[in-house]
Short mmCIF file of N, CA and C in Angstrom, two decimals:
data_model
loop_
_atom_site.label_atom_id
_atom_site.label_comp_id
_atom_site.label_asym_id
_atom_site.label_seq_id
_atom_site.Cartn_x
_atom_site.Cartn_y
_atom_site.Cartn_z
N MET A 1 0.87 -1.18 0.03
CA MET A 1 0.03 -0.03 -0.03
C MET A 1 0.87 1.24 0.03
N ALA A 2 0.28 2.33 -0.46
CA ALA A 2 1.06 3.54 -0.56
C ALA A 2 0.97 4.39 0.70
N HIS A 3 1.91 5.32 0.84
CA HIS A 3 1.86 6.38 1.78
C HIS A 3 1.56 7.64 1.04
N ILE A 4 0.50 8.35 1.45
CA ILE A 4 0.09 9.61 0.77
C ILE A 4 0.35 10.76 1.71
N ASP A 5 1.13 11.70 1.20
CA ASP A 5 1.33 13.01 1.89
C ASP A 5 0.35 13.97 1.29
N LEU A 6 -0.61 14.38 2.09
CA LEU A 6 -1.59 15.33 1.62
C LEU A 6 -1.09 16.76 1.92
N ILE A 7 -0.83 17.48 0.82
CA ILE A 7 -0.23 18.81 0.87
C ILE A 7 -1.41 19.80 0.74
N ILE A 8 -1.73 20.51 1.80
CA ILE A 8 -2.94 21.31 1.88
C ILE A 8 -2.66 22.81 1.71
N GLY A 9 -3.41 23.44 0.79
CA GLY A 9 -3.44 24.94 0.68
C GLY A 9 -4.83 25.38 0.97
N SER A 10 -5.06 26.10 2.06
CA SER A 10 -6.44 26.45 2.42
C SER A 10 -6.46 27.78 3.06
N THR A 11 -7.45 28.63 2.70
CA THR A 11 -7.65 29.93 3.33
C THR A 11 -8.89 29.94 4.21
N LEU A 12 -9.99 29.40 3.78
CA LEU A 12 -11.21 29.38 4.55
C LEU A 12 -11.58 28.03 5.13
N GLY A 13 -10.79 27.00 4.76
CA GLY A 13 -11.00 25.67 5.40
C GLY A 13 -11.65 24.64 4.47
N ALA A 14 -12.15 24.97 3.30
CA ALA A 14 -12.80 24.03 2.42
C ALA A 14 -11.74 22.93 1.94
N ALA A 15 -10.62 23.37 1.54
CA ALA A 15 -9.61 22.46 1.06
C ALA A 15 -9.11 21.59 2.16
N GLU A 16 -9.04 22.14 3.34
CA GLU A 16 -8.65 21.38 4.53
C GLU A 16 -9.65 20.27 4.81
N TYR A 17 -10.96 20.51 4.68
CA TYR A 17 -11.97 19.52 4.96
C TYR A 17 -11.91 18.46 3.87
N VAL A 18 -11.74 18.87 2.59
CA VAL A 18 -11.63 17.87 1.53
C VAL A 18 -10.37 17.00 1.79
N ALA A 19 -9.26 17.57 2.15
CA ALA A 19 -8.06 16.73 2.35
C ALA A 19 -8.27 15.77 3.55
N GLU A 20 -8.85 16.23 4.62
CA GLU A 20 -9.10 15.39 5.73
C GLU A 20 -10.03 14.24 5.34
N HIS A 21 -11.05 14.62 4.58
CA HIS A 21 -12.01 13.54 4.13
C HIS A 21 -11.29 12.52 3.19
N LEU A 22 -10.48 12.95 2.29
CA LEU A 22 -9.75 12.03 1.47
C LEU A 22 -8.74 11.22 2.24
N ALA A 23 -8.13 11.75 3.24
CA ALA A 23 -7.28 10.97 4.13
C ALA A 23 -8.06 9.80 4.80
N GLU A 24 -9.22 10.05 5.19
CA GLU A 24 -10.09 8.99 5.79
C GLU A 24 -10.39 7.95 4.77
N GLN A 25 -10.75 8.39 3.57
CA GLN A 25 -11.05 7.44 2.51
C GLN A 25 -9.81 6.60 2.23
N LEU A 26 -8.64 7.21 2.14
CA LEU A 26 -7.47 6.49 1.79
C LEU A 26 -7.16 5.41 2.90
N GLN A 27 -7.32 5.84 4.11
CA GLN A 27 -7.10 4.88 5.24
C GLN A 27 -8.01 3.70 5.27
N THR A 28 -9.25 3.90 4.75
CA THR A 28 -10.16 2.71 4.65
C THR A 28 -9.71 1.76 3.60
N HIS A 29 -8.89 2.21 2.70
CA HIS A 29 -8.29 1.35 1.64
C HIS A 29 -6.83 0.92 2.05
N GLN A 30 -6.49 0.97 3.29
CA GLN A 30 -5.23 0.51 3.85
C GLN A 30 -4.00 1.29 3.49
N HIS A 31 -4.22 2.58 3.03
CA HIS A 31 -3.03 3.41 2.78
C HIS A 31 -2.76 4.21 4.03
N THR A 32 -1.50 4.65 4.23
CA THR A 32 -1.21 5.50 5.31
C THR A 32 -1.21 6.97 4.81
N THR A 33 -1.49 7.90 5.70
CA THR A 33 -1.57 9.29 5.24
C THR A 33 -0.87 10.25 6.29
N THR A 34 -0.38 11.30 5.75
CA THR A 34 0.13 12.42 6.63
C THR A 34 -0.45 13.73 6.03
N LEU A 35 -1.08 14.49 6.89
CA LEU A 35 -1.63 15.81 6.49
C LEU A 35 -0.55 16.88 6.73
N HIS A 36 -0.33 17.67 5.73
CA HIS A 36 0.65 18.75 5.85
C HIS A 36 -0.07 20.14 5.69
N TYR A 37 -0.34 20.74 6.85
CA TYR A 37 -1.07 22.01 6.88
C TYR A 37 -0.01 23.22 6.59
N GLN A 38 1.19 23.02 6.84
CA GLN A 38 2.26 24.04 6.56
C GLN A 38 3.33 23.26 5.85
N PRO A 39 3.08 22.85 4.59
CA PRO A 39 4.06 21.93 3.91
C PRO A 39 5.39 22.62 3.68
N ASP A 40 6.42 21.77 3.88
CA ASP A 40 7.82 22.20 3.72
C ASP A 40 8.45 21.27 2.67
N LEU A 41 8.86 21.79 1.54
CA LEU A 41 9.37 21.01 0.45
C LEU A 41 10.57 20.19 0.86
N VAL A 42 11.52 20.80 1.60
CA VAL A 42 12.72 20.09 1.98
C VAL A 42 12.33 18.84 2.90
N GLN A 43 11.46 19.11 3.83
CA GLN A 43 11.02 18.04 4.73
C GLN A 43 10.32 16.90 3.95
N LEU A 44 9.42 17.28 3.07
CA LEU A 44 8.70 16.29 2.27
C LEU A 44 9.64 15.46 1.41
N LEU A 45 10.64 16.09 0.81
CA LEU A 45 11.60 15.35 0.00
C LEU A 45 12.45 14.44 0.87
N ALA A 46 12.79 14.91 2.11
CA ALA A 46 13.61 14.01 3.01
C ALA A 46 12.92 12.83 3.46
N SER A 47 11.57 12.90 3.56
CA SER A 47 10.78 11.80 4.15
C SER A 47 10.17 10.96 3.06
N LYS A 48 10.44 11.27 1.83
CA LYS A 48 9.80 10.56 0.70
C LYS A 48 10.32 9.16 0.56
N GLY A 49 9.48 8.13 0.49
CA GLY A 49 9.89 6.73 0.33
C GLY A 49 9.46 6.33 -1.07
N PRO A 50 9.78 5.09 -1.40
CA PRO A 50 9.49 4.53 -2.75
C PRO A 50 7.97 4.48 -3.03
N ASP A 51 7.18 4.37 -2.10
CA ASP A 51 5.74 4.27 -2.26
C ASP A 51 4.99 5.50 -1.90
N THR A 52 5.69 6.65 -1.87
CA THR A 52 5.04 7.90 -1.40
C THR A 52 4.35 8.54 -2.62
N VAL A 53 3.15 9.01 -2.34
CA VAL A 53 2.39 9.81 -3.33
C VAL A 53 2.12 11.14 -2.63
N TRP A 54 2.23 12.24 -3.48
CA TRP A 54 1.82 13.55 -3.00
C TRP A 54 0.46 13.82 -3.53
N LEU A 55 -0.44 14.12 -2.65
CA LEU A 55 -1.77 14.55 -3.10
C LEU A 55 -1.97 16.04 -2.64
N VAL A 56 -1.89 16.92 -3.61
CA VAL A 56 -2.05 18.36 -3.38
C VAL A 56 -3.54 18.72 -3.37
N VAL A 57 -4.00 19.25 -2.29
CA VAL A 57 -5.42 19.71 -2.18
C VAL A 57 -5.38 21.18 -1.86
N THR A 58 -5.77 22.00 -2.86
CA THR A 58 -5.70 23.45 -2.58
C THR A 58 -6.84 24.26 -3.16
N SER A 59 -7.12 25.30 -2.45
CA SER A 59 -8.09 26.34 -3.02
C SER A 59 -7.25 27.38 -3.68
N THR A 60 -7.97 28.32 -4.30
CA THR A 60 -7.27 29.50 -4.91
C THR A 60 -7.66 30.74 -4.17
N HIS A 61 -6.69 31.56 -3.86
CA HIS A 61 -6.91 32.70 -3.01
C HIS A 61 -6.78 34.01 -3.86
N GLY A 62 -7.56 34.99 -3.49
CA GLY A 62 -7.36 36.31 -4.11
C GLY A 62 -7.51 36.26 -5.58
N ALA A 63 -6.50 36.87 -6.27
CA ALA A 63 -6.54 36.94 -7.75
C ALA A 63 -5.76 35.75 -8.40
N GLY A 64 -6.02 34.56 -7.88
CA GLY A 64 -5.41 33.43 -8.52
C GLY A 64 -4.15 32.89 -7.76
N GLN A 65 -3.87 33.35 -6.62
CA GLN A 65 -2.73 32.91 -5.85
C GLN A 65 -2.95 31.63 -5.04
N VAL A 66 -1.87 31.03 -4.68
CA VAL A 66 -2.04 29.92 -3.78
C VAL A 66 -2.25 30.45 -2.40
N PRO A 67 -2.92 29.74 -1.51
CA PRO A 67 -3.18 30.24 -0.12
C PRO A 67 -1.77 30.50 0.58
N ASP A 68 -1.89 31.36 1.55
CA ASP A 68 -0.61 31.80 2.25
C ASP A 68 0.08 30.59 2.81
N ASN A 69 -0.59 29.60 3.34
CA ASN A 69 0.13 28.48 3.98
C ASN A 69 0.88 27.54 2.93
N LEU A 70 0.64 27.81 1.66
CA LEU A 70 1.26 27.00 0.64
C LEU A 70 2.23 27.86 -0.19
N HIS A 71 2.39 29.12 0.16
CA HIS A 71 3.23 30.05 -0.60
C HIS A 71 4.68 29.59 -0.61
N ALA A 72 5.28 29.32 0.58
CA ALA A 72 6.72 28.91 0.71
C ALA A 72 7.00 27.63 -0.11
N PHE A 73 6.12 26.62 0.02
CA PHE A 73 6.19 25.43 -0.74
C PHE A 73 6.20 25.63 -2.26
N THR A 74 5.30 26.52 -2.72
CA THR A 74 5.21 26.85 -4.09
C THR A 74 6.45 27.56 -4.61
N GLN A 75 6.92 28.51 -3.85
CA GLN A 75 8.10 29.28 -4.21
C GLN A 75 9.31 28.32 -4.28
N ASP A 76 9.41 27.33 -3.36
CA ASP A 76 10.57 26.40 -3.40
C ASP A 76 10.45 25.55 -4.70
N LEU A 77 9.27 25.17 -5.09
CA LEU A 77 9.16 24.43 -6.34
C LEU A 77 9.52 25.23 -7.54
N VAL A 78 9.27 26.53 -7.46
CA VAL A 78 9.62 27.45 -8.61
C VAL A 78 11.10 27.63 -8.67
N GLN A 79 11.75 27.84 -7.53
CA GLN A 79 13.11 28.22 -7.50
C GLN A 79 14.13 27.05 -7.48
N LYS A 80 13.79 25.86 -7.03
CA LYS A 80 14.75 24.79 -7.03
C LYS A 80 14.58 23.89 -8.23
N PRO A 81 15.64 23.67 -8.98
CA PRO A 81 15.53 22.81 -10.11
C PRO A 81 15.53 21.29 -9.66
N LEU A 82 14.34 20.73 -9.57
CA LEU A 82 14.24 19.42 -9.03
C LEU A 82 13.86 18.42 -10.17
N GLN A 83 14.38 17.18 -10.05
CA GLN A 83 13.92 16.10 -10.91
C GLN A 83 13.33 15.09 -10.01
N LEU A 84 12.04 14.91 -10.13
CA LEU A 84 11.30 14.00 -9.22
C LEU A 84 10.59 12.91 -10.00
N ALA A 85 11.28 12.32 -10.96
CA ALA A 85 10.73 11.26 -11.78
C ALA A 85 10.23 10.08 -11.01
N ASP A 86 10.76 9.86 -9.78
CA ASP A 86 10.35 8.72 -8.95
C ASP A 86 9.17 9.09 -8.04
N LEU A 87 8.61 10.29 -8.13
CA LEU A 87 7.42 10.74 -7.38
C LEU A 87 6.12 10.63 -8.15
N ARG A 88 5.17 10.11 -7.55
CA ARG A 88 3.82 10.10 -8.10
C ARG A 88 3.02 11.14 -7.36
N TYR A 89 2.06 11.80 -8.09
CA TYR A 89 1.30 12.91 -7.47
C TYR A 89 -0.06 13.05 -8.14
N ALA A 90 -0.93 13.74 -7.47
CA ALA A 90 -2.29 14.15 -7.98
C ALA A 90 -2.59 15.52 -7.34
N VAL A 91 -3.56 16.19 -8.01
CA VAL A 91 -3.94 17.46 -7.55
C VAL A 91 -5.48 17.55 -7.52
N VAL A 92 -6.01 18.08 -6.40
CA VAL A 92 -7.37 18.43 -6.25
C VAL A 92 -7.38 19.91 -5.98
N ALA A 93 -8.12 20.58 -6.88
CA ALA A 93 -8.18 22.09 -6.83
C ALA A 93 -9.62 22.53 -6.57
N LEU A 94 -9.75 23.51 -5.70
CA LEU A 94 -11.08 24.05 -5.42
C LEU A 94 -11.12 25.48 -5.93
N GLY A 95 -12.18 25.86 -6.46
CA GLY A 95 -12.34 27.20 -6.87
C GLY A 95 -13.85 27.62 -7.20
N ASP A 96 -13.97 28.86 -7.58
CA ASP A 96 -15.33 29.44 -7.89
C ASP A 96 -15.25 29.80 -9.34
N SER A 97 -16.11 29.11 -10.16
CA SER A 97 -16.12 29.34 -11.61
C SER A 97 -16.61 30.75 -12.04
N ASN A 98 -17.06 31.56 -11.09
CA ASN A 98 -17.41 32.91 -11.44
C ASN A 98 -16.24 33.81 -11.65
N TYR A 99 -15.03 33.32 -11.35
CA TYR A 99 -13.79 34.06 -11.48
C TYR A 99 -12.98 33.48 -12.60
N ASP A 100 -12.29 34.35 -13.35
CA ASP A 100 -11.43 33.86 -14.40
C ASP A 100 -10.19 33.11 -13.86
N THR A 101 -9.91 33.22 -12.61
CA THR A 101 -8.81 32.49 -12.02
C THR A 101 -9.24 31.17 -11.33
N PHE A 102 -10.32 30.66 -11.90
CA PHE A 102 -10.86 29.35 -11.36
C PHE A 102 -9.82 28.30 -11.23
N CYS A 103 -9.63 27.81 -10.03
CA CYS A 103 -8.65 26.74 -9.75
C CYS A 103 -7.22 27.05 -10.21
N ALA A 104 -6.84 28.32 -10.28
CA ALA A 104 -5.49 28.69 -10.72
C ALA A 104 -4.40 28.11 -9.82
N ALA A 105 -4.58 28.06 -8.54
CA ALA A 105 -3.57 27.55 -7.64
C ALA A 105 -3.27 26.10 -7.92
N GLY A 106 -4.35 25.31 -8.03
CA GLY A 106 -4.19 23.89 -8.36
C GLY A 106 -3.55 23.63 -9.67
N ARG A 107 -3.93 24.41 -10.63
CA ARG A 107 -3.40 24.30 -12.01
C ARG A 107 -1.86 24.68 -11.96
N LEU A 108 -1.51 25.70 -11.24
CA LEU A 108 -0.11 26.07 -11.08
C LEU A 108 0.74 24.97 -10.43
N LEU A 109 0.24 24.41 -9.34
CA LEU A 109 0.93 23.40 -8.65
C LEU A 109 1.06 22.08 -9.55
N ASP A 110 0.01 21.75 -10.23
CA ASP A 110 0.09 20.70 -11.20
C ASP A 110 1.17 20.95 -12.25
N GLN A 111 1.20 22.11 -12.78
CA GLN A 111 2.19 22.43 -13.80
C GLN A 111 3.64 22.37 -13.21
N LEU A 112 3.80 22.90 -12.00
CA LEU A 112 5.12 22.85 -11.39
C LEU A 112 5.65 21.44 -11.14
N LEU A 113 4.70 20.64 -10.63
CA LEU A 113 5.08 19.24 -10.40
C LEU A 113 5.41 18.48 -11.70
N GLU A 114 4.58 18.83 -12.68
CA GLU A 114 4.82 18.23 -14.04
C GLU A 114 6.26 18.58 -14.54
N GLN A 115 6.67 19.80 -14.31
CA GLN A 115 7.98 20.22 -14.74
C GLN A 115 9.14 19.54 -14.09
N THR A 116 8.83 18.95 -12.94
CA THR A 116 9.91 18.16 -12.21
C THR A 116 9.99 16.75 -12.77
N ASN A 117 9.17 16.40 -13.74
CA ASN A 117 9.00 15.03 -14.27
C ASN A 117 8.34 14.03 -13.31
N ALA A 118 7.64 14.60 -12.29
CA ALA A 118 6.89 13.68 -11.45
C ALA A 118 5.83 13.09 -12.30
N GLN A 119 5.35 11.90 -11.81
CA GLN A 119 4.38 11.17 -12.55
C GLN A 119 2.94 11.45 -11.99
N LYS A 120 2.15 12.03 -12.85
CA LYS A 120 0.75 12.37 -12.43
C LYS A 120 -0.06 11.09 -12.44
N ILE A 121 -0.87 10.92 -11.37
CA ILE A 121 -1.78 9.81 -11.26
C ILE A 121 -3.16 10.37 -11.56
N GLY A 122 -3.73 9.99 -12.74
CA GLY A 122 -5.07 10.38 -13.08
C GLY A 122 -5.17 11.86 -13.40
N GLU A 123 -6.37 12.32 -13.62
CA GLU A 123 -6.56 13.73 -14.00
C GLU A 123 -6.76 14.58 -12.76
N ARG A 124 -6.39 15.82 -12.92
CA ARG A 124 -6.59 16.80 -11.80
C ARG A 124 -8.13 16.94 -11.62
N LEU A 125 -8.47 16.96 -10.34
CA LEU A 125 -9.91 17.22 -9.98
C LEU A 125 -10.07 18.71 -9.77
N GLU A 126 -10.99 19.31 -10.46
CA GLU A 126 -11.30 20.73 -10.18
C GLU A 126 -12.74 20.80 -9.68
N ILE A 127 -12.87 21.21 -8.36
CA ILE A 127 -14.18 21.32 -7.73
C ILE A 127 -14.63 22.77 -7.78
N ASP A 128 -15.82 22.97 -8.40
CA ASP A 128 -16.37 24.28 -8.49
C ASP A 128 -17.30 24.38 -7.27
N VAL A 129 -16.96 25.18 -6.33
CA VAL A 129 -17.77 25.36 -5.07
C VAL A 129 -19.06 25.98 -5.30
N THR A 130 -19.34 26.56 -6.48
CA THR A 130 -20.63 27.06 -6.80
C THR A 130 -21.60 25.89 -7.24
N GLN A 131 -20.99 24.81 -7.60
CA GLN A 131 -21.83 23.64 -8.07
C GLN A 131 -21.89 22.51 -7.03
N HIS A 132 -21.06 22.60 -6.01
CA HIS A 132 -21.04 21.57 -5.02
C HIS A 132 -21.07 22.23 -3.67
N GLU A 133 -22.22 22.14 -3.04
CA GLU A 133 -22.36 22.76 -1.71
C GLU A 133 -21.49 22.07 -0.68
N ILE A 134 -21.27 20.80 -0.86
CA ILE A 134 -20.38 20.08 -0.03
C ILE A 134 -19.25 19.53 -0.96
N PRO A 135 -18.06 20.21 -0.99
CA PRO A 135 -17.00 19.80 -1.88
C PRO A 135 -16.53 18.39 -1.69
N GLU A 136 -16.69 17.84 -0.49
CA GLU A 136 -16.29 16.47 -0.21
C GLU A 136 -17.10 15.48 -1.08
N ASP A 137 -18.27 15.81 -1.47
CA ASP A 137 -19.05 14.95 -2.34
C ASP A 137 -18.41 14.79 -3.71
N ALA A 138 -17.91 15.92 -4.30
CA ALA A 138 -17.25 15.88 -5.58
C ALA A 138 -15.93 15.07 -5.44
N ALA A 139 -15.27 15.22 -4.36
CA ALA A 139 -14.02 14.49 -4.10
C ALA A 139 -14.31 13.00 -4.02
N ASP A 140 -15.42 12.58 -3.38
CA ASP A 140 -15.81 11.20 -3.26
C ASP A 140 -16.00 10.55 -4.68
N LEU A 141 -16.64 11.29 -5.55
CA LEU A 141 -16.86 10.73 -6.95
C LEU A 141 -15.55 10.49 -7.61
N TRP A 142 -14.65 11.49 -7.50
CA TRP A 142 -13.34 11.35 -8.13
C TRP A 142 -12.54 10.16 -7.53
N PHE A 143 -12.63 10.07 -6.17
CA PHE A 143 -11.81 9.09 -5.50
C PHE A 143 -12.21 7.63 -5.82
N THR A 144 -13.42 7.43 -6.19
CA THR A 144 -13.86 6.06 -6.51
C THR A 144 -13.04 5.41 -7.62
N THR A 145 -12.54 6.16 -8.56
CA THR A 145 -11.70 5.64 -9.64
C THR A 145 -10.24 5.98 -9.36
N TRP A 146 -9.95 7.13 -8.74
CA TRP A 146 -8.54 7.50 -8.58
C TRP A 146 -7.80 6.55 -7.67
N HIS A 147 -8.37 6.13 -6.63
CA HIS A 147 -7.65 5.30 -5.67
C HIS A 147 -7.18 3.95 -6.29
N LEU A 148 -7.95 3.58 -7.33
CA LEU A 148 -7.55 2.33 -7.99
C LEU A 148 -6.23 2.47 -8.76
N LEU A 149 -5.87 3.64 -9.14
CA LEU A 149 -4.61 3.96 -9.79
C LEU A 149 -3.43 3.88 -8.85
N LEU A 150 -3.60 3.80 -7.56
CA LEU A 150 -2.53 3.81 -6.66
C LEU A 150 -1.78 2.44 -6.64
N ASN A 151 -2.32 1.40 -7.06
CA ASN A 151 -1.80 0.08 -6.95
C ASN A 151 -0.90 -0.26 -8.12
#
């Protein structure tokens, strides 16, 4: 079974709730999880094992920025030339489709991880909070097929 590091970017708590919910789902499928509310790239890289998966769960803040708690992690990804071909990852992005920056933070992190040659598992989930009163419901639908890709 895999170990999933959930890298959380949240301003108002919705991404946090989705990440915690996904962690519970992963644990019911015998995976281990660690929630990172203040993710540190150096620490995550140092603790990465052969079966580690990074699951980024983030909302978009302001005019398309990553939430404050994810800013340093994102800057480190931008500034450090990393080759992470042995890392598998996925992204869950939350946003409001009324804005032209819909899910911009999740899209940015997906792009940055792709540039490191990390291996994306499945498609990025983009949750429109105007369409899903409870974002965890949209995450559940995605999870039903995504978790099968972990094996």
